[in-house]
Structures are given as structure tokens and as C-alpha cells.
PDB file of C-alpha atoms in Angstrom:
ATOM      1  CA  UNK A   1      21.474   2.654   5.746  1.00 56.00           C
ATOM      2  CA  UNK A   2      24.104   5.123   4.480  1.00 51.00           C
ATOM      3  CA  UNK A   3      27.809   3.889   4.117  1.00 59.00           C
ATOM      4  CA  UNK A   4      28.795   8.016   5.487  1.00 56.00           C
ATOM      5  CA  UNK A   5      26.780   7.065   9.055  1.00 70.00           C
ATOM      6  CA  UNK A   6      28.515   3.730   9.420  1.00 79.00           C
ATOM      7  CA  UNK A   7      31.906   6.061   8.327  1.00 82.00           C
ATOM      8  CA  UNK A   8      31.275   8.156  11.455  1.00 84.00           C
ATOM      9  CA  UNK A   9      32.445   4.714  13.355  1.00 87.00           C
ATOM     10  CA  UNK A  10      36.420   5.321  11.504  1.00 87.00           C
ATOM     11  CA  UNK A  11      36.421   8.731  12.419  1.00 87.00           C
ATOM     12  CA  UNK A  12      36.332   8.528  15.988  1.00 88.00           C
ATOM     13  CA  UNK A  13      39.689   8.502  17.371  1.00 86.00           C
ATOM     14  CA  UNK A  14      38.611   7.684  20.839  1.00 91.00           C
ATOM     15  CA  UNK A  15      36.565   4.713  22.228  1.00 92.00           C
ATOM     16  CA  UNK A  16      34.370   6.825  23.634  1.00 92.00           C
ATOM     17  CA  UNK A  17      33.244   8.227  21.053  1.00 93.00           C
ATOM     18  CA  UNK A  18      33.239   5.402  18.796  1.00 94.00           C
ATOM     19  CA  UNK A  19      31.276   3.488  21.375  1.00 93.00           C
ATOM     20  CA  UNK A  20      28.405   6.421  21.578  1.00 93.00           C
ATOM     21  CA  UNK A  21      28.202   6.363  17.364  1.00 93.00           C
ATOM     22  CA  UNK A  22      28.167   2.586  17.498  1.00 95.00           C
ATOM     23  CA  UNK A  23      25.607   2.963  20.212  1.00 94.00           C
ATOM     24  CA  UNK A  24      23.381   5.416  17.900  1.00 92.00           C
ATOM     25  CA  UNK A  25      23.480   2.868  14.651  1.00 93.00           C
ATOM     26  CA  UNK A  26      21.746  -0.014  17.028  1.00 94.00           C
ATOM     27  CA  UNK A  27      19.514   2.612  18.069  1.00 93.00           C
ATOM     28  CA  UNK A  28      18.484   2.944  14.473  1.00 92.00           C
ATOM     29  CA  UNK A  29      17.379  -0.090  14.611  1.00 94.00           C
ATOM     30  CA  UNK A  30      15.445  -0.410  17.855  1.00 94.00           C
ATOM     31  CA  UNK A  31      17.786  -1.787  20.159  1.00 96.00           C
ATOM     32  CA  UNK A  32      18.392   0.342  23.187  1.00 94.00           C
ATOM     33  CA  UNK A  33      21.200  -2.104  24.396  1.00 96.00           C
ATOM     34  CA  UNK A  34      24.569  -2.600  22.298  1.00 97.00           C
ATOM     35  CA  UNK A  35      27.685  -4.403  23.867  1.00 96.00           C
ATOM     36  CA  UNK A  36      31.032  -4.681  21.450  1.00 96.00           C
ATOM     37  CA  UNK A  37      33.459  -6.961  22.902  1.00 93.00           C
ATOM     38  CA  UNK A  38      37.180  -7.478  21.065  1.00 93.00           C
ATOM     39  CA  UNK A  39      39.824  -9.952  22.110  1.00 89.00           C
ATOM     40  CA  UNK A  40      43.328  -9.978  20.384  1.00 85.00           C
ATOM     41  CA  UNK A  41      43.003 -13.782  20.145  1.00 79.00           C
ATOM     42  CA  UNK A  42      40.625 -16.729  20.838  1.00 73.00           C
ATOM     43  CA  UNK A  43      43.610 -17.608  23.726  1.00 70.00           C
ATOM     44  CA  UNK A  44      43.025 -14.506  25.795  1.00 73.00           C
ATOM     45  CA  UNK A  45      40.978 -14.689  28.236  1.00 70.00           C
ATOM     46  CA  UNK A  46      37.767 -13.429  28.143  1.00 67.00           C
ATOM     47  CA  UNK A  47      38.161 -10.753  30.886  1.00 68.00           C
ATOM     48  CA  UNK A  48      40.565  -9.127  28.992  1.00 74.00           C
ATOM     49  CA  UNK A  49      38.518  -8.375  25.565  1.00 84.00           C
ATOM     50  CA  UNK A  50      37.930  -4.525  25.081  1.00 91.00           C
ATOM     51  CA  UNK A  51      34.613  -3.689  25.707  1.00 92.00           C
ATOM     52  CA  UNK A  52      32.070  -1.104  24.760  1.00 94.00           C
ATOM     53  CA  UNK A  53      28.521  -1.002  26.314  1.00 94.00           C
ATOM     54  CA  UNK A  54      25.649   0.674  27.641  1.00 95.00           C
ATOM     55  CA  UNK A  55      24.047  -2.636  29.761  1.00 95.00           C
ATOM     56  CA  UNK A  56      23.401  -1.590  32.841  1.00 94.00           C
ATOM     57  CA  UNK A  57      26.203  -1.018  35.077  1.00 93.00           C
ATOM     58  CA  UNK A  58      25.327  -3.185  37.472  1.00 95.00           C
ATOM     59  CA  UNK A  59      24.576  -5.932  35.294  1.00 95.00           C
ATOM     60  CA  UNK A  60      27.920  -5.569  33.664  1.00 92.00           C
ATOM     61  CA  UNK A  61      29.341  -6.109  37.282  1.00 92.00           C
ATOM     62  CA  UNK A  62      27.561  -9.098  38.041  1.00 94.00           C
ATOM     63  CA  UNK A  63      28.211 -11.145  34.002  1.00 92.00           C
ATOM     64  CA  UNK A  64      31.954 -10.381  35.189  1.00 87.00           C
ATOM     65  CA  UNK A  65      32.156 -10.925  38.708  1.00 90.00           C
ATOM     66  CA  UNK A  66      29.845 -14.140  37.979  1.00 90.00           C
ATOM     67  CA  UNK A  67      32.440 -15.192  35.234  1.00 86.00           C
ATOM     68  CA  UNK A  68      28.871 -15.327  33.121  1.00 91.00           C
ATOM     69  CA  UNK A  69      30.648 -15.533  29.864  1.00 86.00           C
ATOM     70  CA  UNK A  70      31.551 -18.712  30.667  1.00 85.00           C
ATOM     71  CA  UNK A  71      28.007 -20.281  31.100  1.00 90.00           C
ATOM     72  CA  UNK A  72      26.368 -17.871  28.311  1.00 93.00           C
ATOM     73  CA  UNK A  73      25.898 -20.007  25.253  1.00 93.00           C
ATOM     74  CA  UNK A  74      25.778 -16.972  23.027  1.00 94.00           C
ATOM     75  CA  UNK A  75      29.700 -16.679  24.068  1.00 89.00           C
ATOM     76  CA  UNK A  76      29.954 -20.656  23.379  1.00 88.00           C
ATOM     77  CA  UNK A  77      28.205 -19.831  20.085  1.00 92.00           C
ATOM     78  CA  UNK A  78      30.453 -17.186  18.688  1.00 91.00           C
ATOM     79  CA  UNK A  79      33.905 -19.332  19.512  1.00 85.00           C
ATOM     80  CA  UNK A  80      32.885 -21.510  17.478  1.00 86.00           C
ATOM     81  CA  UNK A  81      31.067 -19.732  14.385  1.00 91.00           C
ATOM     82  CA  UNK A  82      30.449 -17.125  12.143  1.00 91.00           C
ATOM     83  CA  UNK A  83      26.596 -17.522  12.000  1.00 95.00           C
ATOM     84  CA  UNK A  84      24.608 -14.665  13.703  1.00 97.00           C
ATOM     85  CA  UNK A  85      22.339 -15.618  17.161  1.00 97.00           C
ATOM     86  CA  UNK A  86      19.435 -14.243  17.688  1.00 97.00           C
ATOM     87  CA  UNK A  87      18.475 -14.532  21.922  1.00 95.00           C
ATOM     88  CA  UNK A  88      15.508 -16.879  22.305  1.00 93.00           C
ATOM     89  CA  UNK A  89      14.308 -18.491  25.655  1.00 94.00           C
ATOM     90  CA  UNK A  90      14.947 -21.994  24.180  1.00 93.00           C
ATOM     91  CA  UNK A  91      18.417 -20.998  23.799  1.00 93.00           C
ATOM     92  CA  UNK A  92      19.066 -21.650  27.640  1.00 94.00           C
ATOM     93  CA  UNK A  93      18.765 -25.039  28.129  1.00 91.00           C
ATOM     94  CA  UNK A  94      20.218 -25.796  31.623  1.00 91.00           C
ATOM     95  CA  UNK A  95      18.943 -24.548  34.836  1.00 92.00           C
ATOM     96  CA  UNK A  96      22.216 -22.596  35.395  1.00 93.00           C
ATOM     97  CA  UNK A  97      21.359 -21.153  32.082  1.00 94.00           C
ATOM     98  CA  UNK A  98      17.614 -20.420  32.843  1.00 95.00           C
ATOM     99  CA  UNK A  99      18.234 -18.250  35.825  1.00 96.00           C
ATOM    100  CA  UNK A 100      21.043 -16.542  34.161  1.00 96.00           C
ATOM    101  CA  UNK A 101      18.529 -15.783  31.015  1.00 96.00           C
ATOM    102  CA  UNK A 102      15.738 -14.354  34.147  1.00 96.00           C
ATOM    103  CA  UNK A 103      18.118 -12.436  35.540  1.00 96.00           C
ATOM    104  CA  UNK A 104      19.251 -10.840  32.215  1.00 96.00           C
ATOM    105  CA  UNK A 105      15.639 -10.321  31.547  1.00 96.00           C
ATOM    106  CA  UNK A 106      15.608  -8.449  34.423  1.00 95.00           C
ATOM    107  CA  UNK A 107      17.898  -5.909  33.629  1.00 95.00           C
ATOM    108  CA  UNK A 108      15.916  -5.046  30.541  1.00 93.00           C
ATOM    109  CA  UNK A 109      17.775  -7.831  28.102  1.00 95.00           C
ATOM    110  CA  UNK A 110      15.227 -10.141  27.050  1.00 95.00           C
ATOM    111  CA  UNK A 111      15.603 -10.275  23.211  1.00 96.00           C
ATOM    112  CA  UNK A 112      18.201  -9.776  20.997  1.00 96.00           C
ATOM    113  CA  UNK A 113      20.317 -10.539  18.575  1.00 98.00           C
ATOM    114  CA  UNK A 114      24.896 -11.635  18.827  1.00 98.00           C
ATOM    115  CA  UNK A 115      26.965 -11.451  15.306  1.00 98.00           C
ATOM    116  CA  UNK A 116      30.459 -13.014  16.283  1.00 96.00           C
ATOM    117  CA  UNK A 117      33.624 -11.628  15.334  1.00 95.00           C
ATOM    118  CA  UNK A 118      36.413 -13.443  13.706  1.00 92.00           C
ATOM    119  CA  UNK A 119      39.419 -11.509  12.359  1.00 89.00           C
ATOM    120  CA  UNK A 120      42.111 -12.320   9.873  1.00 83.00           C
ATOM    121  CA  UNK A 121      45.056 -11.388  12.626  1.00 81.00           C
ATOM    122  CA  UNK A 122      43.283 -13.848  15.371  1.00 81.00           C
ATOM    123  CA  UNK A 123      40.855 -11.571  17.139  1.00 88.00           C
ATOM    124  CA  UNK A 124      37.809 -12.996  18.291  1.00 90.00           C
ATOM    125  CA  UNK A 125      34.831 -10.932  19.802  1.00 92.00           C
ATOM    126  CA  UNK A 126      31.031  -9.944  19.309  1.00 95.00           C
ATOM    127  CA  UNK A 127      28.849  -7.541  18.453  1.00 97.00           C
ATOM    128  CA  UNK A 128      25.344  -7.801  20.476  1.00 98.00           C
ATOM    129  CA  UNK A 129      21.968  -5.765  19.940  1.00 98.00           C
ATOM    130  CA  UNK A 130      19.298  -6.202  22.558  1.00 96.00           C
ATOM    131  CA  UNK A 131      16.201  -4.931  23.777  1.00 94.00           C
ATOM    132  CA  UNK A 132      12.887  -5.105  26.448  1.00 90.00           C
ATOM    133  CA  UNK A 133      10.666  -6.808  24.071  1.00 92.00           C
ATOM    134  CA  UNK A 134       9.767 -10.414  23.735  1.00 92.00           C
ATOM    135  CA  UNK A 135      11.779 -12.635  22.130  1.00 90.00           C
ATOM    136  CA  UNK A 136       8.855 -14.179  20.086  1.00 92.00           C
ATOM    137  CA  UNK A 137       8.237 -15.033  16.479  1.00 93.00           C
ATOM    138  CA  UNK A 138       7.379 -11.837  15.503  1.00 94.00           C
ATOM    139  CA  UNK A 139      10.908 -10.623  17.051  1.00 95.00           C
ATOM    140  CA  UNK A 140      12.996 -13.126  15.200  1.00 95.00           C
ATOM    141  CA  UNK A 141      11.093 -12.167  11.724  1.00 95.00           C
ATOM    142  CA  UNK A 142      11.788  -8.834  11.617  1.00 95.00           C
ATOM    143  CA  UNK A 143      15.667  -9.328  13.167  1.00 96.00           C
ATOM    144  CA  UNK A 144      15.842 -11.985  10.286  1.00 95.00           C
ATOM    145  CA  UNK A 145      15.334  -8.521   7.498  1.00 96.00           C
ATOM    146  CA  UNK A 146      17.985  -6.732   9.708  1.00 95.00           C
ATOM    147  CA  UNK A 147      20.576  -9.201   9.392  1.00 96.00           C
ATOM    148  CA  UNK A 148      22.121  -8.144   6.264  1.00 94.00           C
ATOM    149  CA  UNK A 149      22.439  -4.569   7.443  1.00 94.00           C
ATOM    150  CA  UNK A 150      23.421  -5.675  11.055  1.00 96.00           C
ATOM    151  CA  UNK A 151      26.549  -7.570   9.552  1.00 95.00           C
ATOM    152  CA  UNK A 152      27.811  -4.268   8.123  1.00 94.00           C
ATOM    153  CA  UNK A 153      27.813  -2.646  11.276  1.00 95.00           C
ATOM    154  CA  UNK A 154      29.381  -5.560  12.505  1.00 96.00           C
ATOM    155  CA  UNK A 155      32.270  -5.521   9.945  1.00 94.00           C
ATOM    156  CA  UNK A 156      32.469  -1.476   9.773  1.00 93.00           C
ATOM    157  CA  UNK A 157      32.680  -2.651  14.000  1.00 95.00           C
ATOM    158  CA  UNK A 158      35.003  -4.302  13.633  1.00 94.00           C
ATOM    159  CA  UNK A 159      37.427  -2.623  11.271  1.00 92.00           C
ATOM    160  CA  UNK A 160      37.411   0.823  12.951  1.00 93.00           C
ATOM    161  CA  UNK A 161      37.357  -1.070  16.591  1.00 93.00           C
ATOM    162  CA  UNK A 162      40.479  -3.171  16.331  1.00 91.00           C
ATOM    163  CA  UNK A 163      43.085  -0.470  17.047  1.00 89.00           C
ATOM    164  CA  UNK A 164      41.528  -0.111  20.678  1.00 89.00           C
ATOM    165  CA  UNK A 165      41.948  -3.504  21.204  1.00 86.00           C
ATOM    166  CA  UNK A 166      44.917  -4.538  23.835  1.00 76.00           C
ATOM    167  CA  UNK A 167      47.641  -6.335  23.107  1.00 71.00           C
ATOM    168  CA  UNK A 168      47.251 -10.084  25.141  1.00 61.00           C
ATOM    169  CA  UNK A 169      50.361 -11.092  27.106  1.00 60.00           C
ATOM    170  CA  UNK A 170      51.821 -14.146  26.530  1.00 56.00           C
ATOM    171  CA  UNK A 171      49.892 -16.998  28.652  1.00 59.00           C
ATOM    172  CA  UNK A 172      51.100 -20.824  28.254  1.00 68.00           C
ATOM    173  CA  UNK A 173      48.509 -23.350  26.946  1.00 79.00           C
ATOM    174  CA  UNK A 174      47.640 -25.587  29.837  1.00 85.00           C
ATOM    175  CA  UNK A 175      48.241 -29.483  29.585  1.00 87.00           C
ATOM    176  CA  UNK A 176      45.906 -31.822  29.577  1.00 90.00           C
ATOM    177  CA  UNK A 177      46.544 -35.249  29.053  1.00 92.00           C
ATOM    178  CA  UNK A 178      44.401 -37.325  26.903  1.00 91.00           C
ATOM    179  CA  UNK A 179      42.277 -38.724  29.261  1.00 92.00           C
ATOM    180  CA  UNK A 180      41.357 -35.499  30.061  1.00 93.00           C
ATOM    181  CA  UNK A 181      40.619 -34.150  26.459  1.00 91.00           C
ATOM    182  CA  UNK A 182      38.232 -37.454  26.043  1.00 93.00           C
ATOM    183  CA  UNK A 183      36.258 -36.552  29.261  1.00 92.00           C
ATOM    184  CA  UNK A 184      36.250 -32.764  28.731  1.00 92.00           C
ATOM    185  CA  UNK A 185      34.902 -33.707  25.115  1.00 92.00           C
ATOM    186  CA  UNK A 186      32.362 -35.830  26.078  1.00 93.00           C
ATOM    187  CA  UNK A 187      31.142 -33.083  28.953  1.00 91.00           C
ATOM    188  CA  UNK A 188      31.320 -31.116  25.878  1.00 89.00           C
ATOM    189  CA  UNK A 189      28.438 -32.711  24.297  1.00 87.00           C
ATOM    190  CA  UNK A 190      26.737 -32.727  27.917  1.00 86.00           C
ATOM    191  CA  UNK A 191      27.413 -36.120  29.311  1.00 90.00           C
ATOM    192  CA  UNK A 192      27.459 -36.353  33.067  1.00 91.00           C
ATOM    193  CA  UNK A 193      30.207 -38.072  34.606  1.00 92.00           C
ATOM    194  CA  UNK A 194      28.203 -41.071  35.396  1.00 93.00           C
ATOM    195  CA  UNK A 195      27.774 -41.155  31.254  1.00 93.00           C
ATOM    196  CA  UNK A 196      31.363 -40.814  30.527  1.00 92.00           C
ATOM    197  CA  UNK A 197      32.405 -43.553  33.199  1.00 92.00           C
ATOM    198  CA  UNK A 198      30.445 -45.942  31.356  1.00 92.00           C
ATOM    199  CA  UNK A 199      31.626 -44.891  28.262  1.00 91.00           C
ATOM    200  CA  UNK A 200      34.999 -44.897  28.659  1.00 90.00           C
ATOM    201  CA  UNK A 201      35.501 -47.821  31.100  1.00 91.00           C
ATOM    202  CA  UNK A 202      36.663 -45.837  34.206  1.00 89.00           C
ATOM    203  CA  UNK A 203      34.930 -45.205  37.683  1.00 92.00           C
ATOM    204  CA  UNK A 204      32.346 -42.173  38.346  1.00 92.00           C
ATOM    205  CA  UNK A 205      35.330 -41.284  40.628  1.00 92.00           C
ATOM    206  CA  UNK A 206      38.067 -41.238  38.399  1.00 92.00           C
ATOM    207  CA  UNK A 207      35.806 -39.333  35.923  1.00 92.00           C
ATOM    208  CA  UNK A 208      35.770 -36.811  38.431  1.00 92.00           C
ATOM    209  CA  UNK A 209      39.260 -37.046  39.342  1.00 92.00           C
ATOM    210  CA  UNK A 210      40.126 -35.615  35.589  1.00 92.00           C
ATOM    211  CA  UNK A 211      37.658 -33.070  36.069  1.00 92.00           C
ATOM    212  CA  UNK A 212      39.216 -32.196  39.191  1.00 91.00           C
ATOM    213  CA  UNK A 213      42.582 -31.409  37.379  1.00 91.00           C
ATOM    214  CA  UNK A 214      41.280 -29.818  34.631  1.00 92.00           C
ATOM    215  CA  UNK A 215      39.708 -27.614  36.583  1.00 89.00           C
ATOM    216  CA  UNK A 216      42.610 -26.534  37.873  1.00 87.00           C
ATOM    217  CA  UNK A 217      44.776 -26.297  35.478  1.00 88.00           C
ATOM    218  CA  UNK A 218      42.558 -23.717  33.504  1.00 86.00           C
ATOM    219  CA  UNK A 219      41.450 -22.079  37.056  1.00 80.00           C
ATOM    220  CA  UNK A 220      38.117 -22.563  36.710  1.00 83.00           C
ATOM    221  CA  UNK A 221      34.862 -23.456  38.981  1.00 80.00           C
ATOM    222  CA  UNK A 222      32.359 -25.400  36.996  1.00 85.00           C
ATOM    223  CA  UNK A 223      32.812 -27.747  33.948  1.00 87.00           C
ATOM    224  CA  UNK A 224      31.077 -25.312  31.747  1.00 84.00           C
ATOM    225  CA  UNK A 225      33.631 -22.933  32.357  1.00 85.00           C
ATOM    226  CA  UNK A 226      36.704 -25.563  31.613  1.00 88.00           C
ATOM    227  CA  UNK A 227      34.806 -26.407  28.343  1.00 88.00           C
ATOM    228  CA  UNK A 228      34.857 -22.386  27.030  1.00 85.00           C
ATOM    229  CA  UNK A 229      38.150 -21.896  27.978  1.00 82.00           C
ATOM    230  CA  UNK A 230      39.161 -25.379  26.407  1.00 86.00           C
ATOM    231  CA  UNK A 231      37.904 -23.815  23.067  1.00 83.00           C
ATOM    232  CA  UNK A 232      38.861 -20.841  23.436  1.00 75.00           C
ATOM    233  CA  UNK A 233      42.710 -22.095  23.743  1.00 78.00           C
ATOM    234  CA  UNK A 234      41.508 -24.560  20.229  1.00 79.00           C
ATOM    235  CA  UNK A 235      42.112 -27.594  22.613  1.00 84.00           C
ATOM    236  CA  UNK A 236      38.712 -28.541  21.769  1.00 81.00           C
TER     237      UNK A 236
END
């Protein structure tokens, strides 16, 4: 790979454009599917991020309308490191997560590979390359020779990206209490509220209760959803 291709990505002043030459570098490598996604801090939420993609439209309408990101462990993943992903079917371990992976497969992302994004101002994001093929041994081989060069992209990504990045507004950081952060740490590590009664003394009810509140307080649905959001606020 030449450093004057990955260049092309700081010369575009528009995010247009820089999304089409970021789109032609994953191309290089045989992914037909790139998605960029910046936030100006791990507190924003995730809606927010600026994104650049060519998934299909009206798969990009149901991961937002869905609030996907905050069931798709790839997102879980990159809040918490700076270790590359690559998409493999064991990676979606609950049910919830199973039928999201099918219907992703469905719109022609079945394999692929997420490098997360962690800037020096704050900024958290990723940088995804996917494709039709299967996500088999063979697959994660030759995206394990690609890494190196995929983490330049990533970087060069990142670097000439930024400035298209919105500013977040200020949002407060929710309080929980801290029987709360023990119960939404133990869900967490995927205890069921049965499991974290026992553990921690309390009724099935009360366990619920908390969850209940928490819930609300981060305006959220489902417990998966209060965990991202707990670490993406670094309560967790």
C-alpha cells in the first residue's frame, strides 16, 4: 500500500468525498462494505457519531431505528479496547444477538472485520470492513495478514476524519446509586436477575426494581442497552 493513496483521505475537504476514497482503500482489499463512525467522546451518544457508509440504506435504517448499536457486541467491543474484531458467528452469543447477526447476513454483511477508534482529545468511533463471504477460517487467516495495513487506514481514518466530526452538547451523567452500579455490573457479566438476587441478598423483585430505574434514567429499553450506555458514560 502506498502512503500517497492513503494521502488522498487528507485531501478531501468534504465528507463526501473523503467517504468515497475511504470507500475505494477497503475496496482494495476486498471488502465491498466500509462504515466509519466518529463520536467527539465516549459520553455522546451513539446516534450522534458522524458516519460514513455504503451498507445498505435500508439496513442503516433499521441498526438505528432498532437502536442495534446497543445489542451489537462489536460496538461493546470497541468501548472498551483497542484490539481489532474480526465478525465471526460465535461472536453472537445471545438469541437477540443471533437474529441480529441473520439479519445482517442478509443484507450482504456476513464477514468482516471492526478496528476501534480511540483518540487523544476523547473521540471514540470505528472503522468496519465487511463483505458476502463466509466468515470461516480461511476468512480470518487472510484478514489476520491485512491487519497491519488495515490499522493504517484506520489511523490515516482517523486523522483526516476528525474535523467532520460534531461537536457533542453538553448532556449530564445520570445517577445511579450503588445498588444500581452492583446490579448493572453483575448484568454486565450476564447474570440474570434471579443470579444477582442471590448474590447480593435482595429479592428477584427488587433486582428488577433497580433495573427498572436504571432504565430510565439512561432512557433505554433492554438491559443490554443500559449496560453500553453505562460504559460509554465510564460508569462501568
Amino acid at each position: 500500500m502506498k502512503t500517497v493513496i492513503l494521502d488522498e483521505l487528507l485531501s478531501k475537504d468534504n465528507a463526501a468525498a473523503w467517504g468515497a476514497a475511504l470507500l475505494a482503500l477497503g475496496n482494495g482489499y476486498g471488502f465491498d462494505k466500509v462504515l466509519f463512525g466518529l463520536a467527539p467522546t465516549r459520553h455522546a451518544r451513539l446516534e450522534q457519531a458522524f458516519v460514513q457508509s455504503n451498507y445498505p440504506v435500508r439496513w442503516r435504517e433499521r441498526y438505528d431505528a432498532e437502536r442495534y448499536a446497543y445489542i451489537d457486541p462489536v460496538v461493546s467491543h470497541c468501548m472498551t479496547s483497542l484490539l481489532p474484531l474480526v465478525w465471526v458467528p460465535e461472536l453472537f452469543r445471545s438469541p437477540v444477538q443471533r437474529n441480529f447477526y441473520d439479519e445482517a447476513c442478509s443484507h450482504g454483511l456476513r464477514a468482516g472485520v471492526s478496528l476501534p477508534i480511540h483518540g487523544p482529545n476523547g473521540e471514540f468511533g470505528v472503522l468496519s470492513f465487511g463483505a458476502a463471504v463466509e466468515a470461516d477460517e480461511r476468512f480470518v487467516r487472510e484478514v489476520g495478514t491485512m491487519l497491519p495495513e488495515l490499522a493504517l487506514i484506520r489511523d490515516y481514518a482517523f486523522t483526516s476524519g476528525v474535523r467532520f466530526c460534531p461537536v457533542a452538547p453538553a448532556e449530564a451523567v445520570p445517577r445511579l446509586t450503588p445498588r444500581e452500579l452492583e446490579v448493572l455490573n453483575w448484568v454486565m457479566v450476564g447474570k440474570s436477575s434471579w443470579e444477582i438476587s442471590k448474590i447480593t441478598g435482595c429479592s428477584e423483585a427488587t433486582v428488577n426494581f433497580h433495573m427498572g430505574n436504571i432504565r430510565q434514567k439512561f432512557n433505554v429499553n433492554t438491559r443490554q442497552q443500559a449496560v453500553v450506555r453505562a460504559i460509554s458514560l465510564g460508569l462501568i
